[in-house]
PDB file of C-alpha atoms (C1' of nucleotides) in Angstrom:
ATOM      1  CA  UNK A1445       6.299  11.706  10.231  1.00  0.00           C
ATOM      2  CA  UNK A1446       5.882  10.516   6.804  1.00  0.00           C
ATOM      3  CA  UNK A1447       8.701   7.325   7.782  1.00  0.00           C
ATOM      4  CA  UNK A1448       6.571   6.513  10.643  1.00  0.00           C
ATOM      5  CA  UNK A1449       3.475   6.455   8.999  1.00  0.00           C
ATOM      6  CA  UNK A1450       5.030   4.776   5.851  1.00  0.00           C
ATOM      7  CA  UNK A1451       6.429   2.385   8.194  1.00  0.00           C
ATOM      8  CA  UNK A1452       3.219   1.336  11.135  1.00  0.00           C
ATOM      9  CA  UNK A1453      -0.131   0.972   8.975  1.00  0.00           C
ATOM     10  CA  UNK A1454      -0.158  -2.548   9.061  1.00  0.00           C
ATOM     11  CA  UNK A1455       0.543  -2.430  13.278  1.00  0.00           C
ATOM     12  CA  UNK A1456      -1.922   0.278  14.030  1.00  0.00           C
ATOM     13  CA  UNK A1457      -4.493  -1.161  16.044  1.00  0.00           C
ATOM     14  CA  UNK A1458      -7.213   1.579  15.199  1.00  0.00           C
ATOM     15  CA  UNK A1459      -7.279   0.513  11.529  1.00  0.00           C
ATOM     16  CA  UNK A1460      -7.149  -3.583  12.240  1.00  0.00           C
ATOM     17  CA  UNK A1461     -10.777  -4.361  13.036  1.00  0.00           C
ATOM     18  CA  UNK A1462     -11.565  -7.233  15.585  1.00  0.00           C
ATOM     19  CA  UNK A1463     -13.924 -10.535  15.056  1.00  0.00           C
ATOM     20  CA  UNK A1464     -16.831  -9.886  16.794  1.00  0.00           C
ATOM     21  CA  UNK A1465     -18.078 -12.325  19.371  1.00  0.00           C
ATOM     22  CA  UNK A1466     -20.571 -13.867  16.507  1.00  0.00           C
ATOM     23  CA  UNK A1467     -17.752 -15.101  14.389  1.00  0.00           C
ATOM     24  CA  UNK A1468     -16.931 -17.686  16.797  1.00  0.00           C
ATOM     25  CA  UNK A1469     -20.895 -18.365  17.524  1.00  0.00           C
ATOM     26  CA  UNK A1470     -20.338 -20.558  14.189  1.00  0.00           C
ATOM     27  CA  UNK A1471     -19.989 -24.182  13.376  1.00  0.00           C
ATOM     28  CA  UNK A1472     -16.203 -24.985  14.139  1.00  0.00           C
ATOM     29  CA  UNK A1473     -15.413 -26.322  10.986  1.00  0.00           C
ATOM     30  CA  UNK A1474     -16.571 -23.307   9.658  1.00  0.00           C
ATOM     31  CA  UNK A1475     -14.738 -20.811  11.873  1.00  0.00           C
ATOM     32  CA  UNK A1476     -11.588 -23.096  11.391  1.00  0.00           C
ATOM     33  CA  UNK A1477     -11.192 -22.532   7.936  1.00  0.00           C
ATOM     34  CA  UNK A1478     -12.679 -18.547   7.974  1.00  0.00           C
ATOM     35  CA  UNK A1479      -9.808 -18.094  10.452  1.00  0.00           C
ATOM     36  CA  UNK A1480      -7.178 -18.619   8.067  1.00  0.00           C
ATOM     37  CA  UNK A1481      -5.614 -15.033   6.545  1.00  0.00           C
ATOM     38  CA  UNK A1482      -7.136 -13.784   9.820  1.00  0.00           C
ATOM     39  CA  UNK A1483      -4.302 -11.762  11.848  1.00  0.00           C
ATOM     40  CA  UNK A1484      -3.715 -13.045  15.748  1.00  0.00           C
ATOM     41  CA  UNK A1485      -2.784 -10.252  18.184  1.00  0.00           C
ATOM     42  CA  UNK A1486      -1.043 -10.138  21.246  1.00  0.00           C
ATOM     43  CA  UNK A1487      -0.321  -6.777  22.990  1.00  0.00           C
ATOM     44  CA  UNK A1488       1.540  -6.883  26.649  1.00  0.00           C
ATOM     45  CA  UNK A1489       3.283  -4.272  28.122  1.00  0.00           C
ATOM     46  CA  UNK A1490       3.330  -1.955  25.641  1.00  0.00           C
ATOM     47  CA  UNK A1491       4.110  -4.465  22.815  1.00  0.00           C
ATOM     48  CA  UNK A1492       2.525  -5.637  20.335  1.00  0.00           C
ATOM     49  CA  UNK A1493       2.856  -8.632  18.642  1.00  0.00           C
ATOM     50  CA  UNK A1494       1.434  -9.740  15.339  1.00  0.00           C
ATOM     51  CA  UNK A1495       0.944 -13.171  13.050  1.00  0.00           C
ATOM     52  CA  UNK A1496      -1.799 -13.956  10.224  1.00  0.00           C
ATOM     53  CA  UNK A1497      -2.721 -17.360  10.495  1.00  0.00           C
ATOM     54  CA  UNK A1498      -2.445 -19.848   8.070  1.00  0.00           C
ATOM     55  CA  UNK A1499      -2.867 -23.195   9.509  1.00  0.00           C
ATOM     56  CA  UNK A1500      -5.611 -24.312  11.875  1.00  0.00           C
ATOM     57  CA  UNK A1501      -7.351 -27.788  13.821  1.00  0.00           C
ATOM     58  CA  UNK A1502     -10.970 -27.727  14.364  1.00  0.00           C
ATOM     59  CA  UNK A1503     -11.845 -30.238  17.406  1.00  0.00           C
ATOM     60  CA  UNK A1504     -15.517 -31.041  17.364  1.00  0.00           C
ATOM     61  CA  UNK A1505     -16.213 -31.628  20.583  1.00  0.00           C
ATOM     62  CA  UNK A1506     -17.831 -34.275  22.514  1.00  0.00           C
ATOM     63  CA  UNK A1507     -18.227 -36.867  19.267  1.00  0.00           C
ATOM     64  CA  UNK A1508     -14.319 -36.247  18.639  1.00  0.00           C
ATOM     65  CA  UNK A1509     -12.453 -38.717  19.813  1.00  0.00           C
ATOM     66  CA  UNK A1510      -9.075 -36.351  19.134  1.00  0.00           C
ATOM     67  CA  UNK A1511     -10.512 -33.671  21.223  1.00  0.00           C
ATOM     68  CA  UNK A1512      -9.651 -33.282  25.199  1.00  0.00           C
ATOM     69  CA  UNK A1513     -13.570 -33.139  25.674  1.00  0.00           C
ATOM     70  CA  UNK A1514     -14.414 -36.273  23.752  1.00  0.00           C
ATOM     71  CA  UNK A1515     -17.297 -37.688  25.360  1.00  0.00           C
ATOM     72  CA  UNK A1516     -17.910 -34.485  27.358  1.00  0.00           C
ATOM     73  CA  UNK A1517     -15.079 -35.169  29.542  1.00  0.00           C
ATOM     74  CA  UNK A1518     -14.562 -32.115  31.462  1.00  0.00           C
ATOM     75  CA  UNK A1519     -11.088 -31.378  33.757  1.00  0.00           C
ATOM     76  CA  UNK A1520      -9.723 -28.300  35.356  1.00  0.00           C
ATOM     77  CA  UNK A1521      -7.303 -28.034  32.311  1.00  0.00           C
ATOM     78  CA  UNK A1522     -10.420 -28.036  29.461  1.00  0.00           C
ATOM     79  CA  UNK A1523     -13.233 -26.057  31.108  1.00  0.00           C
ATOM     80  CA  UNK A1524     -12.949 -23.391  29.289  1.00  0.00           C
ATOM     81  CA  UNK A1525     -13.802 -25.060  26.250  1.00  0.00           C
ATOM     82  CA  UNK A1526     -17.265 -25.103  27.952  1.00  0.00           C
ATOM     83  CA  UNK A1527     -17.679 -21.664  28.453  1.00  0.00           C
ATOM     84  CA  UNK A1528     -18.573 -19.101  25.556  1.00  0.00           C
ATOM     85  CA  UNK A1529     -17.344 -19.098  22.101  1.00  0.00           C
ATOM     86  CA  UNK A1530     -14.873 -16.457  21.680  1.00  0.00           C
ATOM     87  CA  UNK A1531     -12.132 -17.305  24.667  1.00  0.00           C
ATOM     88  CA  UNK A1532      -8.723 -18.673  24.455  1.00  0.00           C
ATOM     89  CA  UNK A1533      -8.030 -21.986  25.782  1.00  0.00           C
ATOM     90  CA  UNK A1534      -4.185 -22.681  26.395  1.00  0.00           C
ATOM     91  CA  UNK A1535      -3.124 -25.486  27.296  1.00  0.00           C
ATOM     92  CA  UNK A1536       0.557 -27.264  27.994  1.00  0.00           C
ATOM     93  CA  UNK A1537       1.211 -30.161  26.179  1.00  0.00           C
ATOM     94  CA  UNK A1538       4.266 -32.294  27.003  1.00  0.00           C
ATOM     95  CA  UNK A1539       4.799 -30.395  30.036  1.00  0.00           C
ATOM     96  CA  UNK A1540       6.899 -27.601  28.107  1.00  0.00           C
ATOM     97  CA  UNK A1541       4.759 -26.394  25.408  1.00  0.00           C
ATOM     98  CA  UNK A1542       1.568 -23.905  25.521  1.00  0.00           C
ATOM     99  CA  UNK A1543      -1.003 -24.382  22.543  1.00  0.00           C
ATOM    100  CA  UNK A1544      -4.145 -22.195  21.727  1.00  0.00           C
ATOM    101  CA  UNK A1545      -7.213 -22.533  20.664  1.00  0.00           C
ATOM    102  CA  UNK A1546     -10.054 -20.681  19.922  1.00  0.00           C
ATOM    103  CA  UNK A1547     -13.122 -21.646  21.295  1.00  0.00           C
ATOM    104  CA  UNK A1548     -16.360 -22.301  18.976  1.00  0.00           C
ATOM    105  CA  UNK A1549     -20.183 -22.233  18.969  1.00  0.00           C
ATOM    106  CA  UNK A1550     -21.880 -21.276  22.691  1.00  0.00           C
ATOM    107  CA  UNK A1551     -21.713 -22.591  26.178  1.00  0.00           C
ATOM    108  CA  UNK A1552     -21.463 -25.900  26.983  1.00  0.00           C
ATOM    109  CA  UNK A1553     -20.540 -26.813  23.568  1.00  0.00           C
ATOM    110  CA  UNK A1554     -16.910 -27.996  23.728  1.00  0.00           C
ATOM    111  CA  UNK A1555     -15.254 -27.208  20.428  1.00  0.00           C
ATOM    112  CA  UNK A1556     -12.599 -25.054  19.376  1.00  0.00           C
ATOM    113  CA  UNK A1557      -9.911 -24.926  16.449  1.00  0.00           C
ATOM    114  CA  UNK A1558      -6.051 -25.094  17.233  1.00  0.00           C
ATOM    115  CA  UNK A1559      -4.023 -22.371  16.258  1.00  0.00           C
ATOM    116  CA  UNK A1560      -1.024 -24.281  14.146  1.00  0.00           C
ATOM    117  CA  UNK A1561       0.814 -22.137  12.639  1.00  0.00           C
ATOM    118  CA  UNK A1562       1.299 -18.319  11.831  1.00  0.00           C
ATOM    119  CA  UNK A1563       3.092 -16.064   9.273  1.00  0.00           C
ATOM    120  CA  UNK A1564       4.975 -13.245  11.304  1.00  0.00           C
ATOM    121  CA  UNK A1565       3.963  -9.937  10.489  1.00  0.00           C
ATOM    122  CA  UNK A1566       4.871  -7.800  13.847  1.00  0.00           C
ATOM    123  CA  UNK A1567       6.493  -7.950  16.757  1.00  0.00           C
ATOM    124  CA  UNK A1568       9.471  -9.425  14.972  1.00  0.00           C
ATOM    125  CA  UNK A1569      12.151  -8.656  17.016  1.00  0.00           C
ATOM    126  CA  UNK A1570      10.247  -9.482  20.222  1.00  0.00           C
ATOM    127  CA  UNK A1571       9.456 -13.266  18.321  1.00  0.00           C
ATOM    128  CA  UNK A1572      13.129 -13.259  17.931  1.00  0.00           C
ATOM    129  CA  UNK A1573      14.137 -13.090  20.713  1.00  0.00           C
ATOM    130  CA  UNK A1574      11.402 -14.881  22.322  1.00  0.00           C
ATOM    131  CA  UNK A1575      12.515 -18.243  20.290  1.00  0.00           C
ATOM    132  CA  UNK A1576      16.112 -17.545  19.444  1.00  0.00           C
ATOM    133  CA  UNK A1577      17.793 -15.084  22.362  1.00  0.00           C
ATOM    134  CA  UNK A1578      18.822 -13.314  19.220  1.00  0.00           C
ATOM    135  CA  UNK A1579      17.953  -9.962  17.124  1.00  0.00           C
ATOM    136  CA  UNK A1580      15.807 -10.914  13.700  1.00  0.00           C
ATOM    137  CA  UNK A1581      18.236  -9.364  11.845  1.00  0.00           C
ATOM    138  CA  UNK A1582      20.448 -12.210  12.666  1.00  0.00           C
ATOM    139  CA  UNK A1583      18.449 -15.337  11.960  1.00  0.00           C
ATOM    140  CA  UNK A1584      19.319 -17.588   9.495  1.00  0.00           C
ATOM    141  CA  UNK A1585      16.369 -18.007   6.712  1.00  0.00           C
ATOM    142  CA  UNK A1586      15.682 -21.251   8.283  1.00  0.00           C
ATOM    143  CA  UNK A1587      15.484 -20.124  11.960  1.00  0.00           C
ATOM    144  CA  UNK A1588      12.800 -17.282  10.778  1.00  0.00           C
ATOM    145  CA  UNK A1589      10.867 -19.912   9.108  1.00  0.00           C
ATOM    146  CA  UNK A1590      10.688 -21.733  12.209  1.00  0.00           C
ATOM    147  CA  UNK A1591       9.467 -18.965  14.447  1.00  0.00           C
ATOM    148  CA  UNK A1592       5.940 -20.184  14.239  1.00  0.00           C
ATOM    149  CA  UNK A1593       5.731 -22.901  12.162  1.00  0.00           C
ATOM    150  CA  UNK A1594       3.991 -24.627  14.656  1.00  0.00           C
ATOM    151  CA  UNK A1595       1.282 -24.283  17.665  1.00  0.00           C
ATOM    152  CA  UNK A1596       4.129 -24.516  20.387  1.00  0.00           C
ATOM    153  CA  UNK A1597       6.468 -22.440  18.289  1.00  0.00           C
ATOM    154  CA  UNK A1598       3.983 -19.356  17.708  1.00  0.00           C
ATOM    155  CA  UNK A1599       2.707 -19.494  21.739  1.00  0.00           C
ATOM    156  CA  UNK A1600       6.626 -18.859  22.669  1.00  0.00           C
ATOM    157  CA  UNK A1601       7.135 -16.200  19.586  1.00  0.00           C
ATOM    158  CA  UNK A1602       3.760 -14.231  20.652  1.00  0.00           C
ATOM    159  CA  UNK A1603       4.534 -14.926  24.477  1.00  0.00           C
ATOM    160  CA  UNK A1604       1.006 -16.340  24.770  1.00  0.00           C
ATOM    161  CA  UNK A1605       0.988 -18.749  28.064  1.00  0.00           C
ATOM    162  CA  UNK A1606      -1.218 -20.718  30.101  1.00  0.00           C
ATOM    163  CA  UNK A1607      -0.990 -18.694  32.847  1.00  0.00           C
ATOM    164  CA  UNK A1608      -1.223 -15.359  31.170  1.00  0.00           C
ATOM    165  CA  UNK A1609      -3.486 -16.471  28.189  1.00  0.00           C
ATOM    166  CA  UNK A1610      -6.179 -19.301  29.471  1.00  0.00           C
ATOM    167  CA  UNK A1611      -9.529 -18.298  29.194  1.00  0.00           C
ATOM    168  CA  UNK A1612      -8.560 -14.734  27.891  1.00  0.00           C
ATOM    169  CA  UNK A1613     -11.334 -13.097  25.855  1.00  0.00           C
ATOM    170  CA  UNK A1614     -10.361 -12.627  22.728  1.00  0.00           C
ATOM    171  CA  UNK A1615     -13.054  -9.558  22.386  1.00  0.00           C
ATOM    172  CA  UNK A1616     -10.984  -8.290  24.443  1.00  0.00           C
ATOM    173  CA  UNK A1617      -7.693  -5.730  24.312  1.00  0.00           C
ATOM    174  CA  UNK A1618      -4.768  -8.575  25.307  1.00  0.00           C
ATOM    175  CA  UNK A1619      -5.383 -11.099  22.902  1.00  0.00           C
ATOM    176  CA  UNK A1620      -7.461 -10.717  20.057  1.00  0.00           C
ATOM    177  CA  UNK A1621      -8.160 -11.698  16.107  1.00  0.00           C
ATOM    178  CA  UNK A1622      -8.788  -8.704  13.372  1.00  0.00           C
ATOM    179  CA  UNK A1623     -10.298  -8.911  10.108  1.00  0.00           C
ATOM    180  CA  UNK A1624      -7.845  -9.801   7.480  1.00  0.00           C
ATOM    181  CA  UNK A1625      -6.068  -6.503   5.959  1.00  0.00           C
ATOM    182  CA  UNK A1626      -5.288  -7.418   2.498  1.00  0.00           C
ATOM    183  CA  UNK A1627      -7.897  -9.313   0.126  1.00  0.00           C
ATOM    184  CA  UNK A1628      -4.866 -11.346  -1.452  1.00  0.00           C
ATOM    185  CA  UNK A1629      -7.097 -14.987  -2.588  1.00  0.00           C
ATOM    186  CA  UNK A1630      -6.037 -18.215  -1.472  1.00  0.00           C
ATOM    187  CA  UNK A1631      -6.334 -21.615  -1.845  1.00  0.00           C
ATOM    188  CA  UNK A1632      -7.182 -23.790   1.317  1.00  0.00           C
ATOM    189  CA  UNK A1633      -5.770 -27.383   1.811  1.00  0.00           C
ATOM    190  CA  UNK A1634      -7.784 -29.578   4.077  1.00  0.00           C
ATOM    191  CA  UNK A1635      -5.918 -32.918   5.367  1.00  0.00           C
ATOM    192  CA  UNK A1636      -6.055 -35.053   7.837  1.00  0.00           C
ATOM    193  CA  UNK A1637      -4.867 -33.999  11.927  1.00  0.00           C
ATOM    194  CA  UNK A1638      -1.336 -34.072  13.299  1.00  0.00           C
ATOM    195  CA  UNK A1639      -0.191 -36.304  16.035  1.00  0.00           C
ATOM    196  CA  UNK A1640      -3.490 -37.513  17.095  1.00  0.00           C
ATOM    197  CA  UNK A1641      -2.660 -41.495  16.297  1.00  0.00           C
ATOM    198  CA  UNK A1642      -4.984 -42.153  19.475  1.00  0.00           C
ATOM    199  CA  UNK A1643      -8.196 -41.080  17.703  1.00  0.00           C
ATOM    200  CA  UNK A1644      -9.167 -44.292  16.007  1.00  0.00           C
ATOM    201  CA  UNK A1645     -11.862 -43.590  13.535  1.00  0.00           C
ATOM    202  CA  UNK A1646     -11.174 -39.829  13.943  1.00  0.00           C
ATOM    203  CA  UNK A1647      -7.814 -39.756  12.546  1.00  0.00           C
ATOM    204  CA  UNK A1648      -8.802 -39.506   9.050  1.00  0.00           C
ATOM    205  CA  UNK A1649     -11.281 -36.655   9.472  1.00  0.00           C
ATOM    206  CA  UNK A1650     -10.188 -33.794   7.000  1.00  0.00           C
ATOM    207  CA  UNK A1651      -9.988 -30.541   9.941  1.00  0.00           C
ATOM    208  CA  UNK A1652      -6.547 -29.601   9.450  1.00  0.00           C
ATOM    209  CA  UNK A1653      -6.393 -26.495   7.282  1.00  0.00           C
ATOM    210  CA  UNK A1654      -4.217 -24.152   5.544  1.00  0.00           C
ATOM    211  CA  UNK A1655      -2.857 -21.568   3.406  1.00  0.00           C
ATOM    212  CA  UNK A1656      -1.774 -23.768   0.499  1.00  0.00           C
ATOM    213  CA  UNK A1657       1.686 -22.865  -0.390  1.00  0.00           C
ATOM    214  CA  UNK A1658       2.161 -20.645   2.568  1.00  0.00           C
ATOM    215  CA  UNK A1659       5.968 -21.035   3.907  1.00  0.00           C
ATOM    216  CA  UNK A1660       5.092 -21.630   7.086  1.00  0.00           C
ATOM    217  CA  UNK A1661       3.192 -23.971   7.125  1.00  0.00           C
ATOM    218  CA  UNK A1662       3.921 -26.525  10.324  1.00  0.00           C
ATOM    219  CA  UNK A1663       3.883 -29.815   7.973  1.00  0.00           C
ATOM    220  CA  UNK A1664       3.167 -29.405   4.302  1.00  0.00           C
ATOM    221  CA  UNK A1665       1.539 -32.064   2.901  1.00  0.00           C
TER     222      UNK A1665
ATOM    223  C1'  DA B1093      14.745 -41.668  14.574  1.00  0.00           C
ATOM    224  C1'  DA B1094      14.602 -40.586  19.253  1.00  0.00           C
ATOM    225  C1'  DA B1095      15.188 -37.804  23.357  1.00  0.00           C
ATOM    226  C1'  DA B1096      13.595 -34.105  26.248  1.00  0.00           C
ATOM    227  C1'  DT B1097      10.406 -33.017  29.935  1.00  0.00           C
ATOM    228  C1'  DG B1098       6.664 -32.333  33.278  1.00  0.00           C
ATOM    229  C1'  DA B1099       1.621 -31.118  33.558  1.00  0.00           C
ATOM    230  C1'  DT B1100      -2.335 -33.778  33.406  1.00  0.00           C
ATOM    231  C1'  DC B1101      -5.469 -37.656  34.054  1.00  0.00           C
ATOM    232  C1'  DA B1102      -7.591 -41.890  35.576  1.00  0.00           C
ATOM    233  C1'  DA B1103      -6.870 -45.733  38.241  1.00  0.00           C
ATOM    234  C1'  DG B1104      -6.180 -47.654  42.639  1.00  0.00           C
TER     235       DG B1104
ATOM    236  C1'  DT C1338      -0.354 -41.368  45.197  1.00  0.00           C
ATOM    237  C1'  DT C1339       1.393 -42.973  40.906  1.00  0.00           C
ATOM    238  C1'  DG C1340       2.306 -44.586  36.325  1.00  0.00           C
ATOM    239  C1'  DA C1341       1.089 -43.631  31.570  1.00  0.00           C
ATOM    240  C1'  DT C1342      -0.003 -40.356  28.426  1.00  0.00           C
ATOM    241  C1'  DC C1343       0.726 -36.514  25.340  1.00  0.00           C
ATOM    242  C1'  DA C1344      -3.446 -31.502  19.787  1.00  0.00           C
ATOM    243  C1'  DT C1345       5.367 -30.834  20.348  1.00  0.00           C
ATOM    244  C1'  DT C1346      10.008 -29.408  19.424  1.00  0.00           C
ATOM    245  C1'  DT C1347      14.723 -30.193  18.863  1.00  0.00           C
ATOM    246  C1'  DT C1348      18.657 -32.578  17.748  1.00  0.00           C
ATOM    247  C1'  DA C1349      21.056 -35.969  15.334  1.00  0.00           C
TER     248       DA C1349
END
DNA sequence: AAAATGATCAAG
DNA sequence: TTGATCATTTTA
């Protein structure tokens, strides 16, 4: 009794209390970098699945020339970034890897923030085996650094997919975002985006951001 | 540094 | 229908 109790407060759902809708009814840049120390969860089957996130992407939308809806483009793989704030959109990027992000601000306004990169916090063994086909207990330091380190890496460790995941609610009981649990301060690094070379003018714009000094970071810089 | 790998998109 | 692209990861 006392074990279990000693052992679960940080995974009990009842004390972890979830964003409402209005967080994400917010400028993105601002809900980008409030999301960081924020804690992601993913709950199927009976499991439950936990990171705090420490690195995010805010794409602004139609002026963004990084973003998938830059110059309102619209597609069957982006719509949801059209609907209301609050939603998951998950995407797959280089035809083997999911990404998610949060969608910002109200309908018909296309921005969201990528989800980057997590610290693990629950769910371990699941994220384990999810990335590794092995039991945490047997990962090298360097292999549980890596278990999401990165917005493809944390969508395999949290088993969050396109097909599952796209256009989930996140005020919702699948996949949501809770308030952070501890108050621990940190700093926040803003830098320029990953991997968006394409983006011409856009490429320099500081909407990366993260927990500086966290570990997992996907990149330090 | 470069391959892997296939969904997605815009052009034709 | 098709060829080029790609908000990445892994291996070397």
């Amino acid at each position: 009794m006392f074990t279990r109790m000693h052992k679960l407060p940080v995974t009990r759902g009842d004390i972890m209390e979830k964003l409402p809708r209005e967080f994400y009814e917010r400028n993105t840049l601002d809900v980008a970098r409030d999301l960081l120390g924020k804690y992601l969860v993913h709950e199927t089957n009976g499991i439950r699945r936990i990171g705090k996130i420490i690195e995010v992407e805010a794409y602004m939308g139609p002026e963004d020339k990084a973003a998938h809806s830059y110059n309102r483009r619209r597609t069957e793989r982006n719509d949801v970034m059209y609907g209301p704030a609050g939603h998951a959109y998950v995407y797959i990027i280089y035809g083997m890897y999911s990404c998610m992000n949060v969608i910002t601000e109200g309908i018909d306004i296309p921005r969201g923030v990528l989800i980057r990169a997590l610290e693990p916090v629950d769910g371990l063994s699941e994220m384990a085996i999810s990335r590794f086909g092995k039991n945490y207990s047997e990962l090298k330091k360097s292999q549980i650094l890596n278990l999401t380190s990165g917005p493809g890496k944390l969508c395999i460790a949290m088993n969050i997919t396109k097909a599952k995941d796209n256009g989930e609610d996140l005020c919702g009981n699948n996949l949501y975002i809770t308030k952070s649990i501890t108050t621990d301060p940190f700093e926040i690094t803003a830098c320029k985006r990953i991997n968006i070379d394409y983006a011409e003018e856009y490429i320099d714009k500081p909407w990366r951001f993260y927990i500086k000094g966290n570990p997992f970071v996907s990149k330090p810089r």
